[in-house]
């Protein structure tokens, strides 16, 4: 590469960084049209970088991330065909990096073999599974089609054999799978569904099991103050899960009620009490005083922010514009909390912020319908 070629590459790299920053700013501002424009410019820039430096694999890896993020924005805009196409491109691009080729049974072996070479195999496998889960949901939602891959099985293997995959990661993929399954039980978007008459809330085996566990813990808590304190995290999690389960089978009011309960309980557990400005100092102080328990402490903050993001989405979905002010307050708080948390956290990172931003973006899109 000559001197002028080197300057071109440097310019393109700088442009890619700028477009990525503008994309993220547009998402935070809920300007989906602008986010989509910068996503397209970013893909064009990285594609040109790939052509000029074909041996640089990182460019292709970046390209997959751009395609993955654009699918989220297109989905929020209701542009189903384009969202599916972007998600399919992300799956194809990430698959080229996946050492397991999508086979959950190969996860443990690949982690052992590739870790010795200093390769971040877990990240490569996880990104491919994420993209597959996203595509499965979009195909079910817009085309009524199912996929036969198993990203949830892959994540369970990563949790068991990897270093960085948590139960929260597995739960997130499980929620994507549940959403895909729920979409498959309905006519795909674009077809005319017959309205269902009002009646008793529907149920499912998962929801019944959730309710039994919740009833048992709440009975214990009602008779024993110590049990009430000890069981609060588990009760909050059951309400959080119940919100998703109710939503997946069409129980809108119950989904909102469960999301409200989860948000209340998790915020009560949150040492910052939902104040993003207190995150950094609170985590740093705890780390100095209790270094062995930092992970659990950070989860109290992250779980509460997740609950606010979920409640914002549920309100936008089932109450619409009448709850616009509350949705904006909850959504803004969740994003600001994660923006502060990832600066000091040892377990949360940009991917976690992106997931919350995705949910907030979808909530804002629902308000405009």
Short mmCIF file of C-alpha atoms in Angstrom, two decimals, residues 41 81 101 104 130 290 326 330 342 349:
data_model
loop_
_atom_site.label_atom_id
_atom_site.label_comp_id
_atom_site.label_asym_id
_atom_site.label_seq_id
_atom_site.Cartn_x
_atom_site.Cartn_y
_atom_site.Cartn_z
CA UNK A 41 -22.98 5.35 6.12
CA UNK A 81 -38.46 -7.11 5.34
CA UNK A 101 -20.27 -23.42 13.25
CA UNK A 104 -23.61 -26.22 20.89
CA UNK A 130 -26.83 -13.53 19.52
CA UNK A 290 -15.95 -5.44 50.12
CA UNK A 326 -43.35 7.86 32.38
CA UNK A 330 -37.82 5.29 33.01
CA UNK A 342 -20.01 0.41 32.50
CA UNK A 349 -19.88 -3.48 29.31
#
